[in-house]
Tab-separated table of C-alpha atoms in Angstrom:
chain	number	residue	atom	x	y	z
J	30	UNK	CA	133.866	72.193	24.914
J	31	UNK	CA	133.939	75.871	24.346
J	32	UNK	CA	130.797	77.066	23.016
J	33	UNK	CA	132.759	79.191	20.342
J	34	UNK	CA	133.635	75.998	18.098
J	35	UNK	CA	135.553	76.863	15.105
J	36	UNK	CA	134.635	75.425	11.901
J	37	UNK	CA	136.923	72.453	11.193
J	38	UNK	CA	137.707	73.393	7.498
J	39	UNK	CA	139.294	76.658	8.651
J	40	UNK	CA	141.910	75.296	11.164
J	41	UNK	CA	145.405	74.657	10.392
J	42	UNK	CA	146.719	71.227	10.738
J	43	UNK	CA	148.399	72.261	13.923
J	44	UNK	CA	145.297	73.759	15.564
J	45	UNK	CA	142.778	70.566	14.374
J	46	UNK	CA	145.632	68.159	15.724
J	47	UNK	CA	145.942	69.876	18.850
J	48	UNK	CA	142.197	70.139	19.488
J	49	UNK	CA	141.826	66.374	18.506
J	50	UNK	CA	144.230	65.384	21.078
J	51	UNK	CA	142.310	67.460	23.704
J	52	UNK	CA	139.260	65.584	22.818
J	53	UNK	CA	140.738	62.238	23.122
J	54	UNK	CA	141.925	63.424	26.533
J	55	UNK	CA	138.589	64.725	27.432
J	56	UNK	CA	137.043	61.193	26.480
J	57	UNK	CA	139.943	59.489	28.370
J	58	UNK	CA	138.641	61.414	31.471
J	59	UNK	CA	135.450	59.560	31.405
J	60	UNK	CA	132.463	60.876	33.335
J	61	UNK	CA	131.315	62.558	30.283
J	62	UNK	CA	127.492	62.029	29.676
J	63	UNK	CA	126.850	60.001	26.627
J	64	UNK	CA	125.460	62.671	24.608
J	65	UNK	CA	128.390	64.893	25.322
J	66	UNK	CA	130.793	62.140	24.410
J	67	UNK	CA	128.931	61.609	21.102
J	68	UNK	CA	129.508	65.165	20.008
J	69	UNK	CA	133.082	65.382	21.303
J	70	UNK	CA	133.220	61.984	19.231
J	71	UNK	CA	131.790	63.604	16.071
J	72	UNK	CA	133.907	66.549	16.541
J	73	UNK	CA	136.932	64.341	16.799
J	74	UNK	CA	136.260	62.433	13.697
J	75	UNK	CA	135.512	65.672	11.869
J	76	UNK	CA	139.173	67.341	12.971
J	77	UNK	CA	140.834	63.779	12.003
J	78	UNK	CA	139.435	63.727	8.551
J	79	UNK	CA	140.394	67.289	8.091
J	80	UNK	CA	143.769	66.616	9.284
J	81	UNK	CA	143.996	63.626	7.173
J	82	UNK	CA	142.830	65.795	4.127
J	83	UNK	CA	145.320	68.375	5.059
J	84	UNK	CA	148.100	65.819	5.080
J	85	UNK	CA	146.957	64.149	1.785
J	86	UNK	CA	147.167	67.520	-0.047
J	87	UNK	CA	150.047	69.343	1.466
J	88	UNK	CA	152.582	70.927	-0.825
J	89	UNK	CA	155.600	72.950	0.492
J	90	UNK	CA	154.949	76.326	-0.271
J	91	UNK	CA	158.098	78.525	-0.968
J	92	UNK	CA	158.110	82.182	-0.878
J	93	UNK	CA	161.074	84.710	-1.086
J	94	UNK	CA	161.555	87.363	1.613
J	95	UNK	CA	163.368	90.199	-0.349
J	96	UNK	CA	163.833	94.144	0.406
J	97	UNK	CA	160.409	94.621	-1.114
J	98	UNK	CA	158.662	92.025	0.940
J	99	UNK	CA	157.438	88.729	0.213
J	100	UNK	CA	156.970	87.173	-3.204
J	101	UNK	CA	156.398	83.972	-4.852
J	102	UNK	CA	159.467	81.943	-5.072
J	103	UNK	CA	159.910	80.902	-8.863
J	104	UNK	CA	163.536	79.184	-9.070
J	105	UNK	CA	162.420	75.731	-7.821
J	106	UNK	CA	163.648	72.749	-9.632
Z	1483	UNK	CA	240.736	67.784	-0.107
Z	1484	UNK	CA	241.335	64.301	0.906
Z	1485	UNK	CA	242.804	61.742	-1.510
Z	1486	UNK	CA	240.666	58.685	-1.475
Z	1487	UNK	CA	242.640	55.551	-1.094
Z	1488	UNK	CA	242.927	53.578	-4.303
Z	1489	UNK	CA	243.400	50.454	-2.264
Z	1490	UNK	CA	240.534	50.518	-0.261
Z	1491	UNK	CA	237.792	47.541	-1.364
Z	1492	UNK	CA	234.307	49.096	-1.698
Z	1493	UNK	CA	232.641	48.572	1.786
Z	1494	UNK	CA	228.869	49.775	1.041
Z	1495	UNK	CA	226.493	48.341	-1.639
Z	1496	UNK	CA	224.128	50.908	-3.235
Z	1497	UNK	CA	221.171	49.669	-1.275
Z	1498	UNK	CA	223.251	50.074	1.807
Z	1499	UNK	CA	224.291	53.243	1.045
Z	1500	UNK	CA	220.750	54.869	-0.117
Z	1501	UNK	CA	219.394	53.115	3.557
Z	1502	UNK	CA	222.048	55.173	5.169
Z	1503	UNK	CA	221.053	58.577	3.635
Z	1504	UNK	CA	217.483	57.380	4.256
Z	1505	UNK	CA	218.252	56.852	7.926
Z	1506	UNK	CA	219.947	60.185	8.028
Z	1507	UNK	CA	217.063	62.271	6.444
Z	1508	UNK	CA	214.257	60.310	8.094
Z	1509	UNK	CA	215.946	60.725	11.560
Z	1510	UNK	CA	216.009	64.752	11.153
Z	1511	UNK	CA	212.960	65.874	13.247
Z	1512	UNK	CA	212.998	69.188	11.259
Z	1513	UNK	CA	212.271	67.411	8.033
Z	1514	UNK	CA	209.771	65.015	9.645
Z	1515	UNK	CA	206.991	67.587	10.792
Z	1516	UNK	CA	207.383	70.344	8.147
Z	1517	UNK	CA	205.178	72.829	6.514
Z	1518	UNK	CA	206.373	74.149	3.232
Z	1519	UNK	CA	204.752	76.476	1.175
Z	1520	UNK	CA	205.384	76.867	-2.834
Z	1521	UNK	CA	203.838	76.605	-6.139
Z	1522	UNK	CA	202.802	73.236	-7.606
Z	1523	UNK	CA	204.108	71.945	-10.756
Z	1524	UNK	CA	204.261	68.357	-12.813
Z	1525	UNK	CA	200.960	67.542	-11.119
Z	1526	UNK	CA	199.718	64.253	-12.043
Z	1527	UNK	CA	196.822	62.333	-10.536
Z	1528	UNK	CA	196.807	58.742	-11.879
Z	1529	UNK	CA	194.240	56.049	-11.510
Z	1530	UNK	CA	195.518	55.051	-8.358
Z	1531	UNK	CA	194.430	58.019	-6.510
Z	1532	UNK	CA	197.771	59.069	-5.249
Z	1533	UNK	CA	198.922	62.416	-6.153
Z	1534	UNK	CA	202.151	63.343	-7.729
Z	1535	UNK	CA	203.620	66.912	-7.944
Z	1536	UNK	CA	206.764	68.822	-7.737
Z	1537	UNK	CA	206.996	72.112	-5.425
Z	1538	UNK	CA	208.929	75.052	-6.921
Z	1539	UNK	CA	210.425	78.089	-6.047
Z	1540	UNK	CA	212.838	80.250	-7.629
Z	1541	UNK	CA	215.723	78.638	-6.261
Z	1542	UNK	CA	214.882	74.802	-5.804
Z	1543	UNK	CA	212.237	71.893	-6.436
Z	1544	UNK	CA	210.929	69.358	-4.085
Z	1545	UNK	CA	209.394	66.285	-5.147
Z	1546	UNK	CA	206.032	65.465	-3.334
Z	1547	UNK	CA	203.475	62.381	-3.206
Z	1548	UNK	CA	200.194	62.604	-1.325
Z	1549	UNK	CA	198.777	59.078	-0.745
Z	1550	UNK	CA	195.025	58.767	-2.070
Z	1551	UNK	CA	193.489	58.691	1.736
Z	1552	UNK	CA	195.119	62.017	2.411
Z	1553	UNK	CA	194.229	63.216	-0.850
Z	1554	UNK	CA	190.623	62.607	-0.690
Z	1555	UNK	CA	190.493	65.218	2.101
Z	1556	UNK	CA	191.693	67.791	-0.140
Z	1557	UNK	CA	188.181	69.464	-1.142
Z	1558	UNK	CA	187.468	72.906	-2.827
Z	1559	UNK	CA	190.929	73.210	-4.562
Z	1560	UNK	CA	191.569	73.111	-8.201
Z	1561	UNK	CA	194.844	71.312	-7.920
Z	1562	UNK	CA	197.066	72.251	-10.990
Z	1563	UNK	CA	200.021	73.554	-11.963
Z	1564	UNK	CA	201.146	77.154	-10.545
Z	1565	UNK	CA	198.813	76.669	-7.584
Z	1566	UNK	CA	200.089	78.272	-4.603
Z	1567	UNK	CA	199.613	75.944	-1.648
Z	1568	UNK	CA	200.974	75.021	1.939
Z	1569	UNK	CA	201.563	71.345	2.584
Z	1570	UNK	CA	202.712	69.557	5.613
Z	1571	UNK	CA	204.204	66.078	5.801
Z	1572	UNK	CA	207.346	64.627	6.229
Z	1573	UNK	CA	210.698	63.404	4.300
Z	1574	UNK	CA	211.236	60.025	2.733
Z	1575	UNK	CA	213.574	58.330	0.430
Z	1576	UNK	CA	212.236	56.147	-2.147
Z	1577	UNK	CA	214.847	53.740	-2.455
Z	1578	UNK	CA	214.482	52.189	-5.917
Z	1579	UNK	CA	215.279	55.507	-7.636
Z	1580	UNK	CA	217.439	57.084	-4.871
Z	1581	UNK	CA	215.325	59.959	-4.695
Z	1582	UNK	CA	214.092	61.955	-1.623
Z	1583	UNK	CA	210.368	63.345	-1.734
Z	1584	UNK	CA	208.152	64.886	0.645
Z	1585	UNK	CA	205.058	62.797	1.632
Z	1586	UNK	CA	202.549	65.097	2.063
Z	1587	UNK	CA	199.506	64.533	4.394
Z	1588	UNK	CA	197.773	67.918	4.375
Z	1589	UNK	CA	197.430	70.381	1.814
Z	1590	UNK	CA	195.782	73.661	1.863
Z	1591	UNK	CA	195.829	77.038	-0.485
Z	1592	UNK	CA	198.252	79.523	0.347
Z	1593	UNK	CA	197.313	81.850	2.867
Z	1594	UNK	CA	195.026	79.417	4.757
Z	1595	UNK	CA	197.447	79.109	7.452
Z	1596	UNK	CA	196.884	82.942	7.994
Z	1597	UNK	CA	193.061	82.253	7.892
Z	1598	UNK	CA	193.216	79.571	10.547
Z	1599	UNK	CA	195.030	81.612	12.783
Z	1600	UNK	CA	192.501	84.293	12.307
Z	1601	UNK	CA	189.826	81.942	12.921
Z	1602	UNK	CA	191.420	80.730	16.206
Z	1603	UNK	CA	191.778	84.060	17.490
Z	1604	UNK	CA	188.326	85.080	16.428
Z	1605	UNK	CA	186.875	81.887	18.246
Z	1606	UNK	CA	188.791	82.332	21.411
Z	1607	UNK	CA	187.396	86.271	21.317
Z	1608	UNK	CA	183.493	84.944	20.870
Z	1609	UNK	CA	184.009	82.014	23.066
Z	1610	UNK	CA	185.392	84.261	25.745
Z	1611	UNK	CA	182.174	86.614	25.272
Z	1612	UNK	CA	179.893	83.423	25.786
Z	1613	UNK	CA	178.423	83.402	22.476
Z	1614	UNK	CA	178.998	79.641	22.247
Z	1615	UNK	CA	177.896	78.681	25.669
Z	1616	UNK	CA	175.727	75.540	25.589
Z	1617	UNK	CA	173.241	77.307	27.854
Z	1618	UNK	CA	172.273	79.849	24.946
Z	1619	UNK	CA	171.488	76.771	22.925
Z	1620	UNK	CA	167.499	77.163	21.911
Z	1621	UNK	CA	165.136	73.797	21.586
Z	1622	UNK	CA	164.581	73.300	17.733
Z	1623	UNK	CA	160.484	72.463	17.907
Z	1624	UNK	CA	159.340	68.928	16.630
Z	1625	UNK	CA	156.852	70.592	14.161
Z	1626	UNK	CA	157.860	73.807	12.586
Z	1627	UNK	CA	155.153	75.730	10.518
Z	1628	UNK	CA	157.257	78.269	8.948
Z	1629	UNK	CA	160.713	77.824	8.088
Z	1630	UNK	CA	163.210	80.396	7.083
Z	1631	UNK	CA	166.232	79.696	4.943
Z	1632	UNK	CA	169.189	82.015	4.686
Z	1633	UNK	CA	171.216	81.050	1.610
Z	1634	UNK	CA	171.976	81.494	-2.160
Z	1635	UNK	CA	168.793	81.569	-4.192
Z	1636	UNK	CA	170.992	79.546	-7.015
Z	1637	UNK	CA	172.753	77.431	-5.056
Z	1638	UNK	CA	172.485	73.519	-5.033
Z	1639	UNK	CA	172.114	73.674	-1.125
Z	1640	UNK	CA	168.746	75.470	-1.654
Z	1641	UNK	CA	167.338	72.777	-3.829
Z	1642	UNK	CA	168.861	69.981	-1.523
Z	1643	UNK	CA	167.047	71.604	1.558
Z	1644	UNK	CA	164.080	72.186	-0.516
Z	1645	UNK	CA	163.891	68.422	-1.608
Z	1646	UNK	CA	164.318	67.050	1.934
Z	1647	UNK	CA	161.465	69.640	3.129
Z	1648	UNK	CA	159.074	68.677	0.365
Z	1649	UNK	CA	159.655	65.118	1.131
Z	1650	UNK	CA	159.461	65.223	4.970
Z	1651	UNK	CA	157.104	67.798	5.672
Z	1652	UNK	CA	155.490	69.629	2.734
Z	1653	UNK	CA	153.020	70.992	5.641
Z	1654	UNK	CA	155.529	73.629	6.462
Z	1655	UNK	CA	156.007	76.999	4.592
Z	1656	UNK	CA	159.462	77.956	3.522
Z	1657	UNK	CA	160.515	81.645	3.448
Z	1658	UNK	CA	163.679	82.150	1.754
Z	1659	UNK	CA	165.575	85.190	2.361
Z	1660	UNK	CA	168.358	85.000	-0.439
Z	1661	UNK	CA	171.924	86.197	0.054
Z	1662	UNK	CA	175.224	85.762	-1.579
Z	1663	UNK	CA	177.056	83.335	0.347
Z	1664	UNK	CA	180.476	84.021	-0.538
Z	1665	UNK	CA	182.569	86.925	-1.510
Z	1666	UNK	CA	183.255	90.552	0.219
Z	1667	UNK	CA	179.510	91.468	0.135
Z	1668	UNK	CA	178.295	88.064	1.470
Z	1669	UNK	CA	178.649	88.647	5.478
Z	1670	UNK	CA	176.457	92.056	5.395
Z	1671	UNK	CA	173.906	90.308	2.972
Z	1672	UNK	CA	173.889	87.423	5.424
Z	1673	UNK	CA	173.319	89.478	8.398
Z	1674	UNK	CA	170.737	91.606	6.673
Z	1675	UNK	CA	168.877	88.378	5.377
Z	1676	UNK	CA	168.582	86.955	9.149
Z	1677	UNK	CA	167.332	90.249	10.251
Z	1678	UNK	CA	165.005	90.652	7.853
Z	1679	UNK	CA	163.607	86.937	8.478
Z	1680	UNK	CA	163.133	87.715	12.116
Z	1681	UNK	CA	161.719	91.381	11.781
Z	1682	UNK	CA	159.009	90.547	8.985
Z	1683	UNK	CA	158.207	86.531	9.142
Z	1684	UNK	CA	158.858	85.191	12.495
Z	1685	UNK	CA	159.788	81.799	11.290
Z	1686	UNK	CA	159.690	79.128	13.832
Z	1687	UNK	CA	163.638	78.187	12.895
Z	1688	UNK	CA	166.345	79.489	10.290
Z	1689	UNK	CA	168.206	77.192	8.321
Z	1690	UNK	CA	171.654	79.095	7.436
Z	1691	UNK	CA	173.298	76.841	4.931
Z	1692	UNK	CA	175.736	76.861	2.167
Z	1693	UNK	CA	177.291	73.792	0.144
Z	1694	UNK	CA	181.064	72.622	0.503
Z	1695	UNK	CA	183.675	74.995	-0.768
Z	1696	UNK	CA	187.065	75.944	-0.004
Z	1697	UNK	CA	188.131	77.664	3.258
Z	1698	UNK	CA	187.838	80.981	1.517
Z	1699	UNK	CA	184.417	80.115	0.153
Z	1700	UNK	CA	183.302	79.416	3.669
Z	1701	UNK	CA	184.864	82.240	5.162
Z	1702	UNK	CA	181.501	84.786	5.280
Z	1703	UNK	CA	180.367	81.930	7.966
Z	1704	UNK	CA	183.417	82.834	10.121
Z	1705	UNK	CA	182.629	86.414	9.886
Z	1706	UNK	CA	181.956	88.287	13.209
Z	1707	UNK	CA	178.948	89.846	12.119
Z	1708	UNK	CA	177.433	86.778	10.642
Z	1709	UNK	CA	178.322	85.191	14.092
Z	1710	UNK	CA	176.768	88.007	16.368
Z	1711	UNK	CA	173.541	88.078	14.052
Z	1712	UNK	CA	173.187	84.395	14.467
Z	1713	UNK	CA	173.384	84.948	18.271
Z	1714	UNK	CA	170.926	87.805	18.197
Z	1715	UNK	CA	168.292	85.947	15.853
Z	1716	UNK	CA	164.970	85.152	17.735
Z	1717	UNK	CA	164.352	82.113	15.843
Z	1718	UNK	CA	166.668	79.230	16.959
Z	1719	UNK	CA	169.296	78.712	13.887
Z	1720	UNK	CA	170.414	75.615	12.594
Z	1721	UNK	CA	173.465	76.140	10.351
Z	1722	UNK	CA	174.577	73.689	7.508
Z	1723	UNK	CA	177.730	74.735	6.046
Z	1724	UNK	CA	180.149	72.969	3.656
Z	1725	UNK	CA	180.675	69.440	4.392
Z	1726	UNK	CA	180.871	67.306	7.290
Z	1727	UNK	CA	184.576	68.006	8.347
Z	1728	UNK	CA	184.060	71.728	7.770
Z	1729	UNK	CA	183.469	73.498	10.997
Z	1730	UNK	CA	182.952	77.772	10.829
Z	1731	UNK	CA	182.363	79.703	13.748
Z	1732	UNK	CA	178.573	80.298	12.603
Z	1733	UNK	CA	178.849	76.400	13.433
Z	1734	UNK	CA	179.548	76.998	17.200
Z	1735	UNK	CA	177.170	80.113	17.378
Z	1736	UNK	CA	174.239	78.019	15.990
Z	1737	UNK	CA	171.359	76.668	18.133
Z	1738	UNK	CA	172.003	73.374	16.450
Z	1739	UNK	CA	175.137	72.249	13.771
Z	1740	UNK	CA	174.024	70.500	11.000
Z	1741	UNK	CA	177.252	68.772	8.816
Z	1742	UNK	CA	175.569	69.721	5.586
Z	1743	UNK	CA	172.249	71.597	4.235
Z	1744	UNK	CA	170.553	68.365	3.745
Z	1745	UNK	CA	171.188	67.206	7.329
Z	1746	UNK	CA	169.990	70.955	8.468
Z	1747	UNK	CA	166.929	70.450	6.527
Z	1748	UNK	CA	166.511	66.399	8.241
Z	1749	UNK	CA	167.021	68.375	11.702
Z	1750	UNK	CA	164.643	70.899	11.256
Z	1751	UNK	CA	161.995	68.325	10.782
Z	1752	UNK	CA	162.222	65.754	13.462
Z	1753	UNK	CA	158.755	64.649	12.770
Z	1754	UNK	CA	157.902	63.972	9.316
Z	1755	UNK	CA	154.470	63.647	7.402
Z	1756	UNK	CA	154.666	59.958	8.040
Z	1757	UNK	CA	154.720	60.535	11.642
Z	1758	UNK	CA	152.145	62.677	11.497
Z	1759	UNK	CA	149.777	60.503	9.429
Z	1760	UNK	CA	150.577	57.730	12.208
Z	1761	UNK	CA	149.747	59.937	15.237
Z	1762	UNK	CA	146.444	60.945	13.288
Z	1763	UNK	CA	145.554	57.216	12.812
Z	1764	UNK	CA	146.507	56.255	16.326
Z	1765	UNK	CA	144.247	59.306	17.658
Z	1766	UNK	CA	141.602	58.117	15.494
Z	1767	UNK	CA	141.678	54.571	16.682
Z	1768	UNK	CA	141.741	55.843	20.179
Z	1769	UNK	CA	138.630	58.221	19.376
Z	1770	UNK	CA	136.596	54.908	18.594
Z	1771	UNK	CA	137.833	52.926	21.041
Z	1772	UNK	CA	137.033	55.354	23.693
Z	1773	UNK	CA	133.538	56.000	22.299
Z	1774	UNK	CA	133.064	52.431	22.142
Z	1775	UNK	CA	134.243	51.693	25.749
Z	1776	UNK	CA	131.758	54.339	26.906
Z	1777	UNK	CA	128.804	52.748	24.730
Z	1778	UNK	CA	129.640	49.572	26.394
Z	1779	UNK	CA	129.601	51.252	29.955
Z	1780	UNK	CA	126.584	53.034	29.072
Z	1781	UNK	CA	124.743	49.523	27.968
Z	1782	UNK	CA	125.871	47.601	31.225
Z	1783	UNK	CA	124.830	50.622	33.065
Z	1784	UNK	CA	121.409	50.514	31.397
Z	1785	UNK	CA	121.200	46.522	32.069
Z	1786	UNK	CA	121.734	46.836	35.611
Z	1787	UNK	CA	119.337	49.828	35.816
Z	1788	UNK	CA	116.811	47.788	33.806
Z	1789	UNK	CA	117.166	44.765	36.167
Z	1790	UNK	CA	116.807	47.141	39.160
Z	1791	UNK	CA	113.644	48.420	37.626
Z	1792	UNK	CA	112.347	45.129	36.859
Z	1793	UNK	CA	112.718	43.999	40.642
Z	1794	UNK	CA	110.573	47.357	41.375
Z	1795	UNK	CA	108.085	47.038	38.486
Z	1796	UNK	CA	104.157	47.024	39.310
Z	1797	UNK	CA	104.198	43.529	37.617
Z	1798	UNK	CA	106.461	42.245	39.824
Z	1799	UNK	CA	104.841	44.085	42.746
Z	1800	UNK	CA	101.186	42.254	41.927
Z	1801	UNK	CA	102.983	38.941	41.433
Z	1802	UNK	CA	104.206	39.327	45.098
Z	1803	UNK	CA	100.728	40.634	46.311
Z	1804	UNK	CA	99.025	37.491	44.197
Z	1805	UNK	CA	101.127	35.083	45.826
Z	1806	UNK	CA	100.628	36.726	49.157
Z	1807	UNK	CA	97.162	36.370	48.623
Z	1808	UNK	CA	97.364	33.006	47.726
Z	1809	UNK	CA	99.221	32.185	50.779
Z	1810	UNK	CA	96.730	33.922	53.029
Z	1811	UNK	CA	93.761	32.211	51.192
Z	1812	UNK	CA	95.525	29.179	52.037
Z	1813	UNK	CA	96.341	29.926	55.600
Z	1814	UNK	CA	92.708	31.255	55.868
Z	1815	UNK	CA	91.009	28.251	54.398
Z	1816	UNK	CA	93.191	26.110	56.806
Z	1817	UNK	CA	92.125	28.206	59.899
Z	1818	UNK	CA	88.570	28.034	58.828
Z	1819	UNK	CA	88.410	24.283	58.313
Z	1820	UNK	CA	89.926	23.878	61.638
Z	1821	UNK	CA	87.475	26.339	63.389
Z	1822	UNK	CA	84.690	24.505	61.561
Z	1823	UNK	CA	85.353	21.056	63.006
Z	1824	UNK	CA	85.841	22.725	66.503
Z	1825	UNK	CA	82.248	24.584	65.864
Z	1826	UNK	CA	80.732	21.317	64.763
Z	1827	UNK	CA	81.838	19.525	67.941
Z	1828	UNK	CA	80.660	22.863	69.899
Z	1829	UNK	CA	77.526	22.782	68.114
Z	1830	UNK	CA	76.635	19.075	68.866
Z	1831	UNK	CA	76.855	19.634	72.521
Z	1832	UNK	CA	75.003	22.902	72.539
Z	1833	UNK	CA	72.370	21.246	70.705
Z	1834	UNK	CA	72.464	18.441	73.404
Z	1835	UNK	CA	72.199	20.909	75.966
Z	1836	UNK	CA	69.758	22.952	74.069
Z	1837	UNK	CA	67.431	19.633	73.926
Z	1838	UNK	CA	67.843	19.129	77.485
Z	1839	UNK	CA	66.178	22.599	78.269
Z	1840	UNK	CA	63.610	22.108	75.425
Z	1841	UNK	CA	60.025	22.516	77.100
Z	1842	UNK	CA	59.016	19.547	74.883
Z	1843	UNK	CA	61.218	17.425	77.051
Z	1844	UNK	CA	59.646	18.707	80.082
Z	1845	UNK	CA	56.400	17.914	78.505
Z	1846	UNK	CA	57.388	14.332	78.098
Z	1847	UNK	CA	57.873	13.629	81.689
Z	1848	UNK	CA	54.025	14.696	81.749
Z	1849	UNK	CA	53.998	18.141	82.452
Z	1850	UNK	CA	51.508	20.417	79.929
Z	1851	UNK	CA	51.758	24.275	79.064
Z	1852	UNK	CA	48.103	26.005	79.422
Z	1853	UNK	CA	47.791	29.072	77.493
Z	1854	UNK	CA	44.739	31.465	76.746
Z	1855	UNK	CA	43.640	31.656	73.515
Z	1856	UNK	CA	45.484	34.659	72.801
Z	1857	UNK	CA	48.839	32.530	73.743
Z	1858	UNK	CA	49.572	33.993	77.261
Z	1859	UNK	CA	50.950	31.300	79.491
Z	1860	UNK	CA	48.604	30.522	82.425
Z	1861	UNK	CA	50.686	30.324	85.420
Z	1862	UNK	CA	48.105	31.236	88.188
Z	1863	UNK	CA	44.476	30.025	88.666
Z	1864	UNK	CA	43.634	33.743	88.954
Z	1865	UNK	CA	44.453	34.142	85.465
Z	1866	UNK	CA	41.637	31.863	84.227
Z	1867	UNK	CA	38.273	32.477	85.406
Z	1868	UNK	CA	35.607	29.703	85.620
Z	1869	UNK	CA	34.293	29.151	82.159
Z	1870	UNK	CA	37.431	30.459	80.390
Z	1871	UNK	CA	38.438	28.256	77.568
Z	1872	UNK	CA	42.038	27.409	77.622
Z	1873	UNK	CA	44.626	25.794	75.407
Z	1874	UNK	CA	46.400	22.714	76.921
Z	1875	UNK	CA	49.799	21.656	75.128
Z	1876	UNK	CA	50.953	18.178	75.653
Z	1877	UNK	CA	53.981	16.362	74.647
Z	1878	UNK	CA	51.646	14.790	72.318
Z	1879	UNK	CA	49.126	16.903	70.688
Z	1880	UNK	CA	46.908	19.568	72.462
Z	1881	UNK	CA	43.619	19.950	74.100
Z	1882	UNK	CA	40.786	22.666	74.567
Z	1883	UNK	CA	39.462	22.840	77.615
Z	1884	UNK	CA	36.964	24.990	79.525
Z	1885	UNK	CA	37.396	26.108	83.482
Z	1886	UNK	CA	34.875	24.119	85.733
Z	1887	UNK	CA	36.062	25.372	89.070
Z	1888	UNK	CA	38.697	27.763	90.323
Z	1889	UNK	CA	40.661	27.064	93.673
Z	1890	UNK	CA	42.968	29.901	94.155
Z	1891	UNK	CA	44.865	29.087	97.364
Z	1892	UNK	CA	46.064	25.350	96.125
Z	1893	UNK	CA	49.460	25.858	94.587
């Protein structure tokens, strides 16, 4: 794993899920020392929990792009 | 003028007459596949769903019927008296009333034919330029993060798309670039909205959509400028214009054509939140399985190392040594017993031989040992002067004697 691990809480769903898949692949490759596998696993669990939470609270965000830039879109039913 | 023969007997019944007229009219190819342009009057739509109306121009009128199945395909038109239309159909005769009528299979607003010709001209031109080539079509990703939408902010199409996106992929962000979708200003506004989205929002894809309408309503989506803006878009474009049966030039230019706005939103989100949740679940399961497998492997490895360790452990060494020691002791004991027996036998013969050599045995044969008082053995007469006291050892007991005479030569 790269030393520059980002905080799980700050990751987008896409980034977190991608990293989770990378961790699964790394564990699948075998040959990791057990302590490394354990920290991979812990990181993976944290990512999975984060992803699940993002799915849980996901709410479609709609903004409007007009001539004067982005603004909240109010016309939602 | 020909005078009728008064004596002629009537040859045709009304039915036969009408049938003959019918054959005549329906046999005319020019009346069997014809476009007619006029105004609608006497329009009626009974509960059967068939349409009845009369087409009129200043000089004549023509009764028309449109069967329900064909009438269902007429959309976006407010059919009523006074509406100018173009209809296509064939002549028939309705025998019970002896009336001929046009059976209409296609009905469109007047001028639509000209529009269609223009549509075909533009389509051929843009097609020749390669703008509709299949190789130009870009892949639509599985998981868009930012979805651009170009449509009217007040139309039902927008709400339809937002509902689909909210349900299927609420993780996504939507950026709406509003634009009128019909009218003279629509093409320029649609072009501007597409450009703005590409320049300022970098969406993963763009939905370009509007709900159903008449061919004129949808006409902005056949505008050459809009078609070129779709081709120029950096983000892939999914078009969803009108209904299933409506095809616009934008549909040909888009990377993916959806039959409706709702379908466009569905095509934009091949993976739904349910798919994502499922993939997440299986990844978590996989994570658990992999770690458990490794722990099992490590445990097995530990077990086998442990066994090896026990094999080489000092305790085991000691046991082995103790056993070897036992073994040696045993062997030594056996060897010792054996040699003792040998020794015993040897000793017996030795002592017999020793006994044979013992001076006592000599004494028993009648010899005596003569010694001086200091213990020195007397072997010659010269060693014992007359008067010397000597000690004589016999087989049984000893004597003290005094030398009376000495004869030195005698042996």
